[in-house]
């Protein structure tokens, strides 16, 4: 069963830059746009668009801290996506086990 909005989450995760941003937030916690753009080969404007896509998919949230916008993960949403991947993996494992059993019978 698809979690609500799973397609948008997977679409957002299908971009390499977005995955890097997500990994950076996983590794280092909430960060400002200035920290997230440091060392990246894309513009601050492009990073902002990627962050907004991840936010629209429910994977991130942002909050104002003075003049800065701080971005952070939404762990509950990531856990939902992870559970869905685990469910799909279990379905494939079961299908492969049935195929193996059928081949071994013959």
PDB file of N, CA and C in Angstrom:
ATOM      1  N   UNK A   1       0.832  -1.184   0.000  1.00  0.00           N
ATOM      2  CA  UNK A   1       0.000   0.000   0.000  1.00  0.00           C
ATOM      3  C   UNK A   1       0.876   1.247   0.000  1.00  0.00           C
ATOM      4  N   UNK A   2       0.581   2.159  -0.895  1.00  0.00           N
ATOM      5  CA  UNK A   2       1.351   3.398  -1.026  1.00  0.00           C
ATOM      6  C   UNK A   2       1.060   4.332   0.129  1.00  0.00           C
ATOM      7  N   UNK A   3       2.104   4.837   0.788  1.00  0.00           N
ATOM      8  CA  UNK A   3       1.854   5.885   1.772  1.00  0.00           C
ATOM      9  C   UNK A   3       1.407   7.146   1.043  1.00  0.00           C
ATOM     10  N   UNK A   4       0.674   7.995   1.716  1.00  0.00           N
ATOM     11  CA  UNK A   4       0.173   9.218   1.114  1.00  0.00           C
ATOM     12  C   UNK A   4       1.324  10.041   0.549  1.00  0.00           C
ATOM     13  N   UNK A   5       1.220  10.394  -0.733  1.00  0.00           N
ATOM     14  CA  UNK A   5       2.232  11.232  -1.358  1.00  0.00           C
ATOM     15  C   UNK A   5       3.547  10.541  -1.667  1.00  0.00           C
ATOM     16  N   UNK A   6       3.561   9.222  -1.686  1.00  0.00           N
ATOM     17  CA  UNK A   6       4.811   8.503  -1.923  1.00  0.00           C
ATOM     18  C   UNK A   6       5.401   8.835  -3.285  1.00  0.00           C
ATOM     19  N   UNK A   7       4.566   8.981  -4.285  1.00  0.00           N
ATOM     20  CA  UNK A   7       5.073   9.269  -5.633  1.00  0.00           C
ATOM     21  C   UNK A   7       5.839  10.584  -5.647  1.00  0.00           C
ATOM     22  N   UNK A   8       5.324  11.598  -4.960  1.00  0.00           N
ATOM     23  CA  UNK A   8       6.025  12.885  -4.938  1.00  0.00           C
ATOM     24  C   UNK A   8       7.351  12.766  -4.183  1.00  0.00           C
ATOM     25  N   UNK A   9       7.379  11.959  -3.137  1.00  0.00           N
ATOM     26  CA  UNK A   9       8.622  11.766  -2.390  1.00  0.00           C
ATOM     27  C   UNK A   9       9.667  11.072  -3.262  1.00  0.00           C
ATOM     28  N   UNK A  10       9.255  10.020  -3.982  1.00  0.00           N
ATOM     29  CA  UNK A  10      10.204   9.318  -4.838  1.00  0.00           C
ATOM     30  C   UNK A  10      10.651  10.185  -6.000  1.00  0.00           C
ATOM     31  N   UNK A  11       9.750  11.001  -6.541  1.00  0.00           N
ATOM     32  CA  UNK A  11      10.127  11.923  -7.619  1.00  0.00           C
ATOM     33  C   UNK A  11      11.161  12.925  -7.109  1.00  0.00           C
ATOM     34  N   UNK A  12      10.949  13.442  -5.905  1.00  0.00           N
ATOM     35  CA  UNK A  12      11.893  14.400  -5.333  1.00  0.00           C
ATOM     36  C   UNK A  12      13.248  13.748  -5.068  1.00  0.00           C
ATOM     37  N   UNK A  13      13.241  12.494  -4.667  1.00  0.00           N
ATOM     38  CA  UNK A  13      14.488  11.790  -4.366  1.00  0.00           C
ATOM     39  C   UNK A  13      15.218  11.317  -5.614  1.00  0.00           C
ATOM     40  N   UNK A  14      14.584  11.468  -6.771  1.00  0.00           N
ATOM     41  CA  UNK A  14      15.178  11.010  -8.023  1.00  0.00           C
ATOM     42  C   UNK A  14      16.216  11.953  -8.604  1.00  0.00           C
ATOM     43  N   UNK A  15      16.581  12.985  -7.890  1.00  0.00           N
ATOM     44  CA  UNK A  15      17.559  13.955  -8.377  1.00  0.00           C
ATOM     45  C   UNK A  15      18.818  13.884  -7.512  1.00  0.00           C
ATOM     46  N   UNK A  16      19.972  13.839  -8.153  1.00  0.00           N
ATOM     47  CA  UNK A  16      21.237  13.673  -7.435  1.00  0.00           C
ATOM     48  C   UNK A  16      21.521  14.832  -6.477  1.00  0.00           C
ATOM     49  N   UNK A  17      21.238  16.049  -6.908  1.00  0.00           N
ATOM     50  CA  UNK A  17      21.475  17.208  -6.035  1.00  0.00           C
ATOM     51  C   UNK A  17      20.594  17.136  -4.799  1.00  0.00           C
ATOM     52  N   UNK A  18      19.342  16.750  -4.975  1.00  0.00           N
ATOM     53  CA  UNK A  18      18.434  16.636  -3.831  1.00  0.00           C
ATOM     54  C   UNK A  18      18.892  15.550  -2.873  1.00  0.00           C
ATOM     55  N   UNK A  19      19.375  14.446  -3.421  1.00  0.00           N
ATOM     56  CA  UNK A  19      19.895  13.381  -2.554  1.00  0.00           C
ATOM     57  C   UNK A  19      21.099  13.863  -1.754  1.00  0.00           C
ATOM     58  N   UNK A  20      21.969  14.641  -2.391  1.00  0.00           N
ATOM     59  CA  UNK A  20      23.132  15.175  -1.672  1.00  0.00           C
ATOM     60  C   UNK A  20      22.704  16.128  -0.550  1.00  0.00           C
ATOM     61  N   UNK A  21      21.718  16.979  -0.850  1.00  0.00           N
ATOM     62  CA  UNK A  21      21.215  17.892   0.177  1.00  0.00           C
ATOM     63  C   UNK A  21      20.604  17.114   1.342  1.00  0.00           C
ATOM     64  N   UNK A  22      19.827  16.096   1.013  1.00  0.00           N
ATOM     65  CA  UNK A  22      19.209  15.265   2.051  1.00  0.00           C
ATOM     66  C   UNK A  22      20.276  14.575   2.896  1.00  0.00           C
ATOM     67  N   UNK A  23      21.297  14.041   2.243  1.00  0.00           N
ATOM     68  CA  UNK A  23      22.388  13.373   2.964  1.00  0.00           C
ATOM     69  C   UNK A  23      23.121  14.359   3.872  1.00  0.00           C
ATOM     70  N   UNK A  24      23.332  15.579   3.392  1.00  0.00           N
ATOM     71  CA  UNK A  24      24.009  16.587   4.198  1.00  0.00           C
ATOM     72  C   UNK A  24      23.187  16.922   5.441  1.00  0.00           C
ATOM     73  N   UNK A  25      21.887  17.025   5.275  1.00  0.00           N
ATOM     74  CA  UNK A  25      21.031  17.296   6.431  1.00  0.00           C
ATOM     75  C   UNK A  25      20.980  16.094   7.376  1.00  0.00           C
ATOM     76  N   UNK A  26      21.029  14.897   6.833  1.00  0.00           N
ATOM     77  CA  UNK A  26      21.079  13.684   7.675  1.00  0.00           C
ATOM     78  C   UNK A  26      22.364  13.654   8.495  1.00  0.00           C
ATOM     79  N   UNK A  27      23.467  13.986   7.854  1.00  0.00           N
ATOM     80  CA  UNK A  27      24.774  13.912   8.506  1.00  0.00           C
ATOM     81  C   UNK A  27      25.033  15.033   9.501  1.00  0.00           C
ATOM     82  N   UNK A  28      24.543  16.249   9.193  1.00  0.00           N
ATOM     83  CA  UNK A  28      24.929  17.421   9.981  1.00  0.00           C
ATOM     84  C   UNK A  28      23.776  18.150  10.651  1.00  0.00           C
ATOM     85  N   UNK A  29      22.558  17.636  10.520  1.00  0.00           N
ATOM     86  CA  UNK A  29      21.422  18.278  11.168  1.00  0.00           C
ATOM     87  C   UNK A  29      20.957  19.526  10.445  1.00  0.00           C
ATOM     88  N   UNK A  30      20.028  20.273  11.067  1.00  0.00           N
ATOM     89  CA  UNK A  30      19.469  21.465  10.437  1.00  0.00           C
ATOM     90  C   UNK A  30      20.556  22.464  10.035  1.00  0.00           C
ATOM     91  N   UNK A  31      20.361  23.062   8.865  1.00  0.00           N
ATOM     92  CA  UNK A  31      21.367  23.991   8.343  1.00  0.00           C
ATOM     93  C   UNK A  31      20.708  25.139   7.593  1.00  0.00           C
ATOM     94  N   UNK A  32      21.440  26.234   7.504  1.00  0.00           N
ATOM     95  CA  UNK A  32      20.992  27.383   6.722  1.00  0.00           C
ATOM     96  C   UNK A  32      21.311  27.143   5.246  1.00  0.00           C
ATOM     97  N   UNK A  33      20.693  27.942   4.407  1.00  0.00           N
ATOM     98  CA  UNK A  33      20.950  27.839   2.971  1.00  0.00           C
ATOM     99  C   UNK A  33      22.419  28.143   2.674  1.00  0.00           C
ATOM    100  N   UNK A  34      23.020  29.044   3.442  1.00  0.00           N
ATOM    101  CA  UNK A  34      24.434  29.376   3.243  1.00  0.00           C
ATOM    102  C   UNK A  34      25.320  28.152   3.468  1.00  0.00           C
ATOM    103  N   UNK A  35      25.047  27.414   4.528  1.00  0.00           N
ATOM    104  CA  UNK A  35      25.844  26.202   4.797  1.00  0.00           C
ATOM    105  C   UNK A  35      25.571  25.124   3.766  1.00  0.00           C
ATOM    106  N   UNK A  36      24.314  24.998   3.352  1.00  0.00           N
ATOM    107  CA  UNK A  36      23.965  23.956   2.383  1.00  0.00           C
ATOM    108  C   UNK A  36      24.567  24.223   1.006  1.00  0.00           C
ATOM    109  N   UNK A  37      24.754  25.480   0.653  1.00  0.00           N
ATOM    110  CA  UNK A  37      25.307  25.788  -0.667  1.00  0.00           C
ATOM    111  C   UNK A  37      26.826  25.792  -0.682  1.00  0.00           C
ATOM    112  N   UNK A  38      27.455  25.848   0.487  1.00  0.00           N
ATOM    113  CA  UNK A  38      28.921  25.867   0.547  1.00  0.00           C
ATOM    114  C   UNK A  38      29.495  24.619  -0.108  1.00  0.00           C
ATOM    115  N   UNK A  39      30.399  24.816  -1.044  1.00  0.00           N
ATOM    116  CA  UNK A  39      31.065  23.698  -1.708  1.00  0.00           C
ATOM    117  C   UNK A  39      30.258  23.027  -2.796  1.00  0.00           C
ATOM    118  N   UNK A  40      29.068  23.532  -3.086  1.00  0.00           N
ATOM    119  CA  UNK A  40      28.252  22.931  -4.149  1.00  0.00           C
ATOM    120  C   UNK A  40      28.541  23.643  -5.466  1.00  0.00           C
ATOM    121  N   UNK A  41      28.396  22.920  -6.541  1.00  0.00           N
ATOM    122  CA  UNK A  41      28.668  23.479  -7.865  1.00  0.00           C
ATOM    123  C   UNK A  41      27.432  24.114  -8.504  1.00  0.00           C
ATOM    124  N   UNK A  42      26.349  24.224  -7.752  1.00  0.00           N
ATOM    125  CA  UNK A  42      25.135  24.849  -8.269  1.00  0.00           C
ATOM    126  C   UNK A  42      24.875  26.134  -7.483  1.00  0.00           C
ATOM    127  N   UNK A  43      24.118  27.034  -8.091  1.00  0.00           N
ATOM    128  CA  UNK A  43      23.858  28.330  -7.473  1.00  0.00           C
ATOM    129  C   UNK A  43      22.968  28.202  -6.244  1.00  0.00           C
ATOM    130  N   UNK A  44      22.991  29.241  -5.443  1.00  0.00           N
ATOM    131  CA  UNK A  44      22.141  29.287  -4.260  1.00  0.00           C
ATOM    132  C   UNK A  44      20.669  29.223  -4.669  1.00  0.00           C
ATOM    133  N   UNK A  45      20.336  29.883  -5.756  1.00  0.00           N
ATOM    134  CA  UNK A  45      18.952  29.868  -6.254  1.00  0.00           C
ATOM    135  C   UNK A  45      18.534  28.450  -6.645  1.00  0.00           C
ATOM    136  N   UNK A  46      19.434  27.715  -7.308  1.00  0.00           N
ATOM    137  CA  UNK A  46      19.125  26.335  -7.704  1.00  0.00           C
ATOM    138  C   UNK A  46      18.952  25.444  -6.472  1.00  0.00           C
ATOM    139  N   UNK A  47      19.819  25.626  -5.470  1.00  0.00           N
ATOM    140  CA  UNK A  47      19.709  24.842  -4.237  1.00  0.00           C
ATOM    141  C   UNK A  47      18.377  25.138  -3.554  1.00  0.00           C
ATOM    142  N   UNK A  48      17.985  26.404  -3.535  1.00  0.00           N
ATOM    143  CA  UNK A  48      16.706  26.784  -2.938  1.00  0.00           C
ATOM    144  C   UNK A  48      15.550  26.069  -3.629  1.00  0.00           C
ATOM    145  N   UNK A  49      15.588  25.995  -4.939  1.00  0.00           N
ATOM    146  CA  UNK A  49      14.529  25.292  -5.682  1.00  0.00           C
ATOM    147  C   UNK A  49      14.504  23.808  -5.345  1.00  0.00           C
ATOM    148  N   UNK A  50      15.683  23.204  -5.210  1.00  0.00           N
ATOM    149  CA  UNK A  50      15.753  21.788  -4.836  1.00  0.00           C
ATOM    150  C   UNK A  50      15.196  21.577  -3.426  1.00  0.00           C
ATOM    151  N   UNK A  51      15.541  22.461  -2.513  1.00  0.00           N
ATOM    152  CA  UNK A  51      15.033  22.355  -1.144  1.00  0.00           C
ATOM    153  C   UNK A  51      13.512  22.515  -1.118  1.00  0.00           C
ATOM    154  N   UNK A  52      12.998  23.425  -1.925  1.00  0.00           N
ATOM    155  CA  UNK A  52      11.548  23.623  -1.985  1.00  0.00           C
ATOM    156  C   UNK A  52      10.852  22.391  -2.553  1.00  0.00           C
ATOM    157  N   UNK A  53      11.479  21.709  -3.514  1.00  0.00           N
ATOM    158  CA  UNK A  53      10.905  20.475  -4.057  1.00  0.00           C
ATOM    159  C   UNK A  53      10.864  19.389  -2.985  1.00  0.00           C
ATOM    160  N   UNK A  54      11.926  19.285  -2.201  1.00  0.00           N
ATOM    161  CA  UNK A  54      11.952  18.314  -1.101  1.00  0.00           C
ATOM    162  C   UNK A  54      10.916  18.671  -0.032  1.00  0.00           C
ATOM    163  N   UNK A  55      10.733  19.962   0.195  1.00  0.00           N
ATOM    164  CA  UNK A  55       9.726  20.405   1.165  1.00  0.00           C
ATOM    165  C   UNK A  55       8.322  20.098   0.650  1.00  0.00           C
ATOM    166  N   UNK A  56       8.073  20.339  -0.630  1.00  0.00           N
ATOM    167  CA  UNK A  56       6.754  20.058  -1.210  1.00  0.00           C
ATOM    168  C   UNK A  56       6.421  18.570  -1.130  1.00  0.00           C
ATOM    169  N   UNK A  57       7.452  17.727  -1.182  1.00  0.00           N
ATOM    170  CA  UNK A  57       7.259  16.280  -1.073  1.00  0.00           C
ATOM    171  C   UNK A  57       7.130  15.829   0.383  1.00  0.00           C
ATOM    172  N   UNK A  58       7.266  16.771   1.309  1.00  0.00           N
ATOM    173  CA  UNK A  58       7.115  16.450   2.724  1.00  0.00           C
ATOM    174  C   UNK A  58       8.360  15.906   3.396  1.00  0.00           C
ATOM    175  N   UNK A  59       9.502  15.978   2.714  1.00  0.00           N
ATOM    176  CA  UNK A  59      10.730  15.405   3.263  1.00  0.00           C
ATOM    177  C   UNK A  59      11.522  16.384   4.125  1.00  0.00           C
ATOM    178  N   UNK A  60      11.301  17.678   3.915  1.00  0.00           N
ATOM    179  CA  UNK A  60      11.988  18.722   4.678  1.00  0.00           C
ATOM    180  C   UNK A  60      10.980  19.735   5.181  1.00  0.00           C
ATOM    181  N   UNK A  61      11.433  20.518   6.150  1.00  0.00           N
ATOM    182  CA  UNK A  61      10.664  21.684   6.569  1.00  0.00           C
ATOM    183  C   UNK A  61      11.664  22.813   6.804  1.00  0.00           C
ATOM    184  N   UNK A  62      11.171  24.024   6.732  1.00  0.00           N
ATOM    185  CA  UNK A  62      12.033  25.172   6.962  1.00  0.00           C
ATOM    186  C   UNK A  62      11.416  26.056   8.032  1.00  0.00           C
ATOM    187  N   UNK A  63      12.276  26.790   8.705  1.00  0.00           N
ATOM    188  CA  UNK A  63      11.824  27.724   9.738  1.00  0.00           C
ATOM    189  C   UNK A  63      12.739  28.937   9.709  1.00  0.00           C
ATOM    190  N   UNK A  64      12.171  30.073   9.980  1.00  0.00           N
ATOM    191  CA  UNK A  64      12.941  31.312  10.036  1.00  0.00           C
ATOM    192  C   UNK A  64      13.649  31.415  11.382  1.00  0.00           C
ATOM    193  N   UNK A  65      14.903  31.806  11.324  1.00  0.00           N
ATOM    194  CA  UNK A  65      15.691  32.111  12.522  1.00  0.00           C
ATOM    195  C   UNK A  65      16.356  33.445  12.248  1.00  0.00           C
ATOM    196  N   UNK A  66      15.662  34.520  12.612  1.00  0.00           N
ATOM    197  CA  UNK A  66      16.160  35.849  12.268  1.00  0.00           C
ATOM    198  C   UNK A  66      16.037  36.057  10.770  1.00  0.00           C
ATOM    199  N   UNK A  67      17.142  36.382  10.127  1.00  0.00           N
ATOM    200  CA  UNK A  67      17.139  36.589   8.677  1.00  0.00           C
ATOM    201  C   UNK A  67      17.387  35.298   7.904  1.00  0.00           C
ATOM    202  N   UNK A  68      17.740  34.248   8.602  1.00  0.00           N
ATOM    203  CA  UNK A  68      18.069  32.984   7.941  1.00  0.00           C
ATOM    204  C   UNK A  68      16.879  32.036   7.893  1.00  0.00           C
ATOM    205  N   UNK A  69      16.930  31.190   6.897  1.00  0.00           N
ATOM    206  CA  UNK A  69      15.961  30.103   6.783  1.00  0.00           C
ATOM    207  C   UNK A  69      16.724  28.816   7.094  1.00  0.00           C
ATOM    208  N   UNK A  70      16.283  28.098   8.104  1.00  0.00           N
ATOM    209  CA  UNK A  70      16.945  26.862   8.521  1.00  0.00           C
ATOM    210  C   UNK A  70      16.135  25.685   7.984  1.00  0.00           C
ATOM    211  N   UNK A  71      16.831  24.776   7.323  1.00  0.00           N
ATOM    212  CA  UNK A  71      16.205  23.591   6.726  1.00  0.00           C
ATOM    213  C   UNK A  71      16.514  22.376   7.569  1.00  0.00           C
ATOM    214  N   UNK A  72      15.500  21.532   7.762  1.00  0.00           N
ATOM    215  CA  UNK A  72      15.708  20.300   8.522  1.00  0.00           C
ATOM    216  C   UNK A  72      14.856  19.168   7.947  1.00  0.00           C
ATOM    217  N   UNK A  73      15.275  17.953   8.249  1.00  0.00           N
ATOM    218  CA  UNK A  73      14.565  16.758   7.792  1.00  0.00           C
ATOM    219  C   UNK A  73      13.250  16.593   8.526  1.00  0.00           C
ATOM    220  N   UNK A  74      12.341  15.900   7.873  1.00  0.00           N
ATOM    221  CA  UNK A  74      11.113  15.444   8.530  1.00  0.00           C
ATOM    222  C   UNK A  74      11.259  13.932   8.690  1.00  0.00           C
ATOM    223  N   UNK A  75      11.816  13.480   9.811  1.00  0.00           N
ATOM    224  CA  UNK A  75      12.123  12.057  10.001  1.00  0.00           C
ATOM    225  C   UNK A  75      10.918  11.142   9.837  1.00  0.00           C
ATOM    226  N   UNK A  76       9.747  11.585  10.267  1.00  0.00           N
ATOM    227  CA  UNK A  76       8.563  10.737  10.153  1.00  0.00           C
ATOM    228  C   UNK A  76       8.265  10.432   8.686  1.00  0.00           C
ATOM    229  N   UNK A  77       8.400  11.441   7.842  1.00  0.00           N
ATOM    230  CA  UNK A  77       8.141  11.254   6.403  1.00  0.00           C
ATOM    231  C   UNK A  77       9.178  10.312   5.794  1.00  0.00           C
ATOM    232  N   UNK A  78      10.430  10.474   6.172  1.00  0.00           N
ATOM    233  CA  UNK A  78      11.476   9.583   5.669  1.00  0.00           C
ATOM    234  C   UNK A  78      11.222   8.145   6.122  1.00  0.00           C
ATOM    235  N   UNK A  79      10.736   7.983   7.337  1.00  0.00           N
ATOM    236  CA  UNK A  79      10.429   6.641   7.849  1.00  0.00           C
ATOM    237  C   UNK A  79       9.295   6.007   7.049  1.00  0.00           C
ATOM    238  N   UNK A  80       8.293   6.796   6.661  1.00  0.00           N
ATOM    239  CA  UNK A  80       7.199   6.269   5.837  1.00  0.00           C
ATOM    240  C   UNK A  80       7.722   5.753   4.502  1.00  0.00           C
ATOM    241  N   UNK A  81       8.592   6.542   3.872  1.00  0.00           N
ATOM    242  CA  UNK A  81       9.168   6.140   2.586  1.00  0.00           C
ATOM    243  C   UNK A  81      10.015   4.884   2.763  1.00  0.00           C
ATOM    244  N   UNK A  82      10.784   4.831   3.837  1.00  0.00           N
ATOM    245  CA  UNK A  82      11.619   3.664   4.117  1.00  0.00           C
ATOM    246  C   UNK A  82      10.774   2.404   4.315  1.00  0.00           C
ATOM    247  N   UNK A  83       9.668   2.530   5.057  1.00  0.00           N
ATOM    248  CA  UNK A  83       8.779   1.378   5.263  1.00  0.00           C
ATOM    249  C   UNK A  83       8.190   0.897   3.936  1.00  0.00           C
ATOM    250  N   UNK A  84       7.846   1.819   3.078  1.00  0.00           N
ATOM    251  CA  UNK A  84       7.305   1.428   1.778  1.00  0.00           C
ATOM    252  C   UNK A  84       8.346   0.642   0.982  1.00  0.00           C
ATOM    253  N   UNK A  85       9.582   1.104   0.987  1.00  0.00           N
ATOM    254  CA  UNK A  85      10.656   0.394   0.281  1.00  0.00           C
ATOM    255  C   UNK A  85      10.842  -1.001   0.872  1.00  0.00           C
ATOM    256  N   UNK A  86      10.773  -1.120   2.190  1.00  0.00           N
ATOM    257  CA  UNK A  86      10.880  -2.419   2.845  1.00  0.00           C
ATOM    258  C   UNK A  86       9.729  -3.340   2.435  1.00  0.00           C
ATOM    259  N   UNK A  87       8.517  -2.794   2.333  1.00  0.00           N
ATOM    260  CA  UNK A  87       7.351  -3.589   1.899  1.00  0.00           C
ATOM    261  C   UNK A  87       7.540  -4.106   0.478  1.00  0.00           C
ATOM    262  N   UNK A  88       8.003  -3.229  -0.409  1.00  0.00           N
ATOM    263  CA  UNK A  88       8.244  -3.626  -1.804  1.00  0.00           C
ATOM    264  C   UNK A  88       9.322  -4.703  -1.856  1.00  0.00           C
ATOM    265  N   UNK A  89      10.365  -4.539  -1.069  1.00  0.00           N
ATOM    266  CA  UNK A  89      11.447  -5.525  -1.025  1.00  0.00           C
ATOM    267  C   UNK A  89      10.931  -6.882  -0.561  1.00  0.00           C
ATOM    268  N   UNK A  90      10.078  -6.880   0.447  1.00  0.00           N
ATOM    269  CA  UNK A  90       9.504  -8.138   0.944  1.00  0.00           C
ATOM    270  C   UNK A  90       8.633  -8.797  -0.118  1.00  0.00           C
ATOM    271  N   UNK A  91       7.885  -7.999  -0.857  1.00  0.00           N
ATOM    272  CA  UNK A  91       7.055  -8.548  -1.940  1.00  0.00           C
ATOM    273  C   UNK A  91       7.927  -9.198  -3.011  1.00  0.00           C
ATOM    274  N   UNK A  92       9.036  -8.539  -3.370  1.00  0.00           N
ATOM    275  CA  UNK A  92       9.945  -9.118  -4.364  1.00  0.00           C
ATOM    276  C   UNK A  92      10.583 -10.401  -3.852  1.00  0.00           C
ATOM    277  N   UNK A  93      10.968 -10.400  -2.576  1.00  0.00           N
ATOM    278  CA  UNK A  93      11.558 -11.609  -1.993  1.00  0.00           C
ATOM    279  C   UNK A  93      10.568 -12.768  -2.054  1.00  0.00           C
ATOM    280  N   UNK A  94       9.306 -12.496  -1.747  1.00  0.00           N
ATOM    281  CA  UNK A  94       8.280 -13.546  -1.793  1.00  0.00           C
ATOM    282  C   UNK A  94       8.058 -14.026  -3.216  1.00  0.00           C
ATOM    283  N   UNK A  95       8.031 -13.109  -4.168  1.00  0.00           N
ATOM    284  CA  UNK A  95       7.838 -13.487  -5.573  1.00  0.00           C
ATOM    285  C   UNK A  95       9.005 -14.336  -6.064  1.00  0.00           C
ATOM    286  N   UNK A  96      10.227 -13.967  -5.697  1.00  0.00           N
ATOM    287  CA  UNK A  96      11.394 -14.753  -6.101  1.00  0.00           C
ATOM    288  C   UNK A  96      11.397 -16.133  -5.447  1.00  0.00           C
ATOM    289  N   UNK A  97      10.940 -16.217  -4.197  1.00  0.00           N
ATOM    290  CA  UNK A  97      10.856 -17.515  -3.517  1.00  0.00           C
ATOM    291  C   UNK A  97       9.842 -18.411  -4.225  1.00  0.00           C
ATOM    292  N   UNK A  98       8.710 -17.841  -4.628  1.00  0.00           N
ATOM    293  CA  UNK A  98       7.714 -18.639  -5.363  1.00  0.00           C
ATOM    294  C   UNK A  98       8.272 -19.104  -6.703  1.00  0.00           C
ATOM    295  N   UNK A  99       8.976 -18.240  -7.395  1.00  0.00           N
ATOM    296  CA  UNK A  99       9.578 -18.610  -8.678  1.00  0.00           C
ATOM    297  C   UNK A  99      10.616 -19.710  -8.486  1.00  0.00           C
ATOM    298  N   UNK A 100      11.443 -19.573  -7.452  1.00  0.00           N
ATOM    299  CA  UNK A 100      12.469 -20.582  -7.168  1.00  0.00           C
ATOM    300  C   UNK A 100      11.811 -21.931  -6.879  1.00  0.00           C
ATOM    301  N   UNK A 101      10.743 -21.925  -6.091  1.00  0.00           N
ATOM    302  CA  UNK A 101      10.030 -23.164  -5.755  1.00  0.00           C
ATOM    303  C   UNK A 101       9.441 -23.793  -7.010  1.00  0.00           C
ATOM    304  N   UNK A 102       8.906 -22.969  -7.891  1.00  0.00           N
ATOM    305  CA  UNK A 102       8.304 -23.503  -9.108  1.00  0.00           C
ATOM    306  C   UNK A 102       9.370 -24.087 -10.034  1.00  0.00           C
ATOM    307  N   UNK A 103      10.522 -23.447 -10.122  1.00  0.00           N
ATOM    308  CA  UNK A 103      11.603 -23.945 -10.977  1.00  0.00           C
ATOM    309  C   UNK A 103      12.176 -25.238 -10.422  1.00  0.00           C
ATOM    310  N   UNK A 104      12.298 -25.327  -9.106  1.00  0.00           N
ATOM    311  CA  UNK A 104      12.863 -26.529  -8.482  1.00  0.00           C
ATOM    312  C   UNK A 104      11.923 -27.719  -8.614  1.00  0.00           C
ATOM    313  N   UNK A 105      10.640 -27.483  -8.689  1.00  0.00           N
ATOM    314  CA  UNK A 105       9.671 -28.580  -8.867  1.00  0.00           C
ATOM    315  C   UNK A 105       9.851 -29.219 -10.240  1.00  0.00           C
ATOM    316  N   UNK A 106      10.138 -28.441 -11.209  1.00  0.00           N
ATOM    317  CA  UNK A 106      10.274 -28.935 -12.587  1.00  0.00           C
ATOM    318  C   UNK A 106      11.606 -29.499 -12.769  1.00  0.00           C
TER     319      UNK A 106
END
